[in-house]
Amino acid sequence: MKFQTFGNKNNKAVLLIHTLFTSSDFFAPITKFLTNDYFVIVPTLSGHYENSTFISTADEIKQIKKFLSENNVVSLYAVAGFSLGGNIAYEFFCNNTEMIEKAVIDSSPLFNFPKLIKKYFLKNYTKCLNRIKSGKYDTAKELNKHFNGMGEYQKDIAPIVSQESLNSLVESCYNTKVYKLSQDEREKVKFIYGSKDIARLCKGRLKKYYVRKLKGYGHCGFYRENPVEWAKQFIP
């Protein structure tokens, strides 16, 4: 995992975690806006840059906690994540509620699928990456077939993701626990799903949480179309 930071370290800290097959650049449209008020911490997940391997959600959280400790960040105003990054942000929040004021989880596939379903996704994603790496196909178009309009954001990172990382990434995407939090802790969490996002189907697991439905949007759609407006609505 690699980290970038922006803004004044004396401000409240905000941690942002990107989607599958993107990087910290996913948050470039809102970094300047957020640094007016916050110290912004933006990691690039393991497996999403050269010579790195994604192992597990737990391993990513371990690296986040190490970074925060080494940089004397003892609390976070907010942790926000999208899709896979939302899964990681949610688990990080649930195990560290005492140090985080709020969590914003957008378009996250909080499913717990059986092995057969995970095997299906792994097969499809492997085929997609193999086609991309062959150089014979349009990278963004191939990714859009599987990731609901995310291809333009993923096209630079997906070709460098190894099969070893992909195996673990699928496990992290589709094997997520929903934690039994207290009411006060649940009230700190806001889930966001577009009405056209297939990830919204996991809402049945989130009955005791606040879930914001955004009509007409797909996967990470509101952020992709209106990033600063997203930040204005969900971070403060």
mmCIF file of C-alpha atoms in Angstrom, residues 53-156:
data_model
loop_
_atom_site.group_PDB
_atom_site.id
_atom_site.type_symbol
_atom_site.label_atom_id
_atom_site.label_comp_id
_atom_site.label_asym_id
_atom_site.label_seq_id
_atom_site.Cartn_x
_atom_site.Cartn_y
_atom_site.Cartn_z
ATOM 1 C CA THR A 53 0.163 -7.913 -4.302
ATOM 2 C CA PHE A 54 -3.226 -7.593 -2.668
ATOM 3 C CA ILE A 55 -3.500 -10.193 0.094
ATOM 4 C CA SER A 56 -6.655 -9.408 2.062
ATOM 5 C CA THR A 57 -8.851 -6.708 3.536
ATOM 6 C CA ALA A 58 -7.314 -7.414 6.931
ATOM 7 C CA ASP A 59 -3.821 -6.853 5.532
ATOM 8 C CA GLU A 60 -4.837 -3.505 3.995
ATOM 9 C CA ILE A 61 -6.333 -2.387 7.304
ATOM 10 C CA LYS A 62 -3.160 -3.414 9.116
ATOM 11 C CA GLN A 63 -1.163 -1.191 6.764
ATOM 12 C CA ILE A 64 -3.558 1.716 7.257
ATOM 13 C CA LYS A 65 -3.287 1.468 11.029
ATOM 14 C CA LYS A 66 0.502 1.313 10.817
ATOM 15 C CA PHE A 67 0.579 4.451 8.658
ATOM 16 C CA LEU A 68 -1.712 6.346 11.024
ATOM 17 C CA SER A 69 0.367 5.332 14.025
ATOM 18 C CA GLU A 70 3.666 6.267 12.383
ATOM 19 C CA ASN A 71 2.239 9.667 11.429
ATOM 20 C CA ASN A 72 0.667 10.369 14.822
ATOM 21 C CA VAL A 73 -2.883 10.426 13.477
ATOM 22 C CA VAL A 74 -4.871 9.335 16.520
ATOM 23 C CA SER A 75 -8.364 9.990 15.170
ATOM 24 C CA LEU A 76 -10.233 10.374 11.893
ATOM 25 C CA TYR A 77 -13.092 12.727 11.219
ATOM 26 C CA ALA A 78 -14.261 10.451 8.410
ATOM 27 C CA VAL A 79 -13.372 7.361 6.459
ATOM 28 C CA ALA A 80 -14.957 7.103 3.020
ATOM 29 C CA GLY A 81 -14.694 4.338 0.464
ATOM 30 C CA PHE A 82 -16.171 3.315 -2.848
ATOM 31 C CA SER A 83 -16.993 -0.226 -3.983
ATOM 32 C CA LEU A 84 -14.110 -2.481 -2.825
ATOM 33 C CA GLY A 85 -12.725 0.541 -0.982
ATOM 34 C CA GLY A 86 -16.043 0.854 0.795
ATOM 35 C CA ASN A 87 -15.836 -2.749 1.963
ATOM 36 C CA ILE A 88 -12.416 -2.004 3.424
ATOM 37 C CA ALA A 89 -13.562 1.312 4.925
ATOM 38 C CA TYR A 90 -16.586 -0.373 6.516
ATOM 39 C CA GLU A 91 -14.551 -3.120 8.151
ATOM 40 C CA PHE A 92 -11.924 -0.622 9.293
ATOM 41 C CA PHE A 93 -14.602 1.561 10.852
ATOM 42 C CA CYS A 94 -16.383 -1.329 12.569
ATOM 43 C CA ASN A 95 -13.197 -2.442 14.291
ATOM 44 C CA ASN A 96 -12.072 1.082 15.237
ATOM 45 C CA THR A 97 -15.279 2.975 16.047
ATOM 46 C CA GLU A 98 -13.682 4.741 18.980
ATOM 47 C CA MET A 99 -11.288 6.700 16.734
ATOM 48 C CA ILE A 100 -13.586 7.507 13.765
ATOM 49 C CA GLU A 101 -16.428 10.053 13.828
ATOM 50 C CA LYS A 102 -18.209 8.909 10.661
ATOM 51 C CA ALA A 103 -18.052 6.478 7.745
ATOM 52 C CA VAL A 104 -19.350 7.008 4.210
ATOM 53 C CA ILE A 105 -19.695 3.777 2.233
ATOM 54 C CA ASP A 106 -20.595 4.257 -1.431
ATOM 55 C CA SER A 107 -21.551 1.501 -3.913
ATOM 56 C CA SER A 108 -20.000 -1.252 -1.839
ATOM 57 C CA PRO A 109 -20.907 -4.877 -2.634
ATOM 58 C CA LEU A 110 -21.419 -5.999 0.958
ATOM 59 C CA PHE A 111 -22.276 -9.538 -0.054
ATOM 60 C CA ASN A 112 -21.316 -12.875 1.446
ATOM 61 C CA PHE A 113 -21.566 -15.167 -1.556
ATOM 62 C CA PRO A 114 -21.018 -18.949 -1.587
ATOM 63 C CA LYS A 115 -17.875 -20.292 -3.215
ATOM 64 C CA LEU A 116 -19.686 -21.110 -6.453
ATOM 65 C CA ILE A 117 -20.721 -17.475 -7.010
ATOM 66 C CA LYS A 118 -17.260 -16.151 -6.151
ATOM 67 C CA LYS A 119 -15.793 -18.670 -8.581
ATOM 68 C CA TYR A 120 -18.130 -17.327 -11.277
ATOM 69 C CA PHE A 121 -16.978 -13.731 -10.716
ATOM 70 C CA LEU A 122 -13.328 -14.782 -10.610
ATOM 71 C CA LYS A 123 -13.674 -16.613 -13.922
ATOM 72 C CA ASN A 124 -15.296 -13.608 -15.597
ATOM 73 C CA TYR A 125 -12.827 -11.079 -14.202
ATOM 74 C CA THR A 126 -9.894 -13.302 -15.145
ATOM 75 C CA LYS A 127 -11.169 -13.510 -18.702
ATOM 76 C CA CYS A 128 -11.587 -9.731 -18.761
ATOM 77 C CA LEU A 129 -8.042 -9.063 -17.554
ATOM 78 C CA ASN A 130 -6.571 -11.621 -19.945
ATOM 79 C CA ARG A 131 -8.321 -9.943 -22.876
ATOM 80 C CA ILE A 132 -7.053 -6.547 -21.737
ATOM 81 C CA LYS A 133 -3.487 -7.750 -21.281
ATOM 82 C CA SER A 134 -3.468 -9.293 -24.755
ATOM 83 C CA GLY A 135 -3.589 -5.799 -26.218
ATOM 84 C CA LYS A 136 -6.244 -6.824 -28.751
ATOM 85 C CA TYR A 137 -9.233 -5.195 -27.091
ATOM 86 C CA ASP A 138 -10.342 -1.747 -26.003
ATOM 87 C CA THR A 139 -9.511 -1.720 -22.296
ATOM 88 C CA ALA A 140 -12.263 0.632 -21.136
ATOM 89 C CA LYS A 141 -14.952 -1.160 -23.145
ATOM 90 C CA GLU A 142 -13.955 -4.560 -21.780
ATOM 91 C CA LEU A 143 -14.038 -3.247 -18.214
ATOM 92 C CA ASN A 144 -17.412 -1.594 -18.754
ATOM 93 C CA LYS A 145 -18.896 -5.002 -19.534
ATOM 94 C CA HIS A 146 -18.269 -6.024 -15.935
ATOM 95 C CA PHE A 147 -18.049 -2.808 -13.927
ATOM 96 C CA ASN A 148 -21.037 -0.674 -14.885
ATOM 97 C CA GLY A 149 -19.398 2.349 -16.519
ATOM 98 C CA MET A 150 -16.156 2.340 -14.527
ATOM 99 C CA GLY A 151 -13.894 1.469 -17.467
ATOM 100 C CA GLU A 152 -12.434 4.934 -18.038
ATOM 101 C CA TYR A 153 -11.398 5.088 -14.383
ATOM 102 C CA GLN A 154 -9.984 1.547 -14.324
ATOM 103 C CA LYS A 155 -8.226 1.297 -17.682
ATOM 104 C CA ASP A 156 -4.776 2.384 -16.459
#
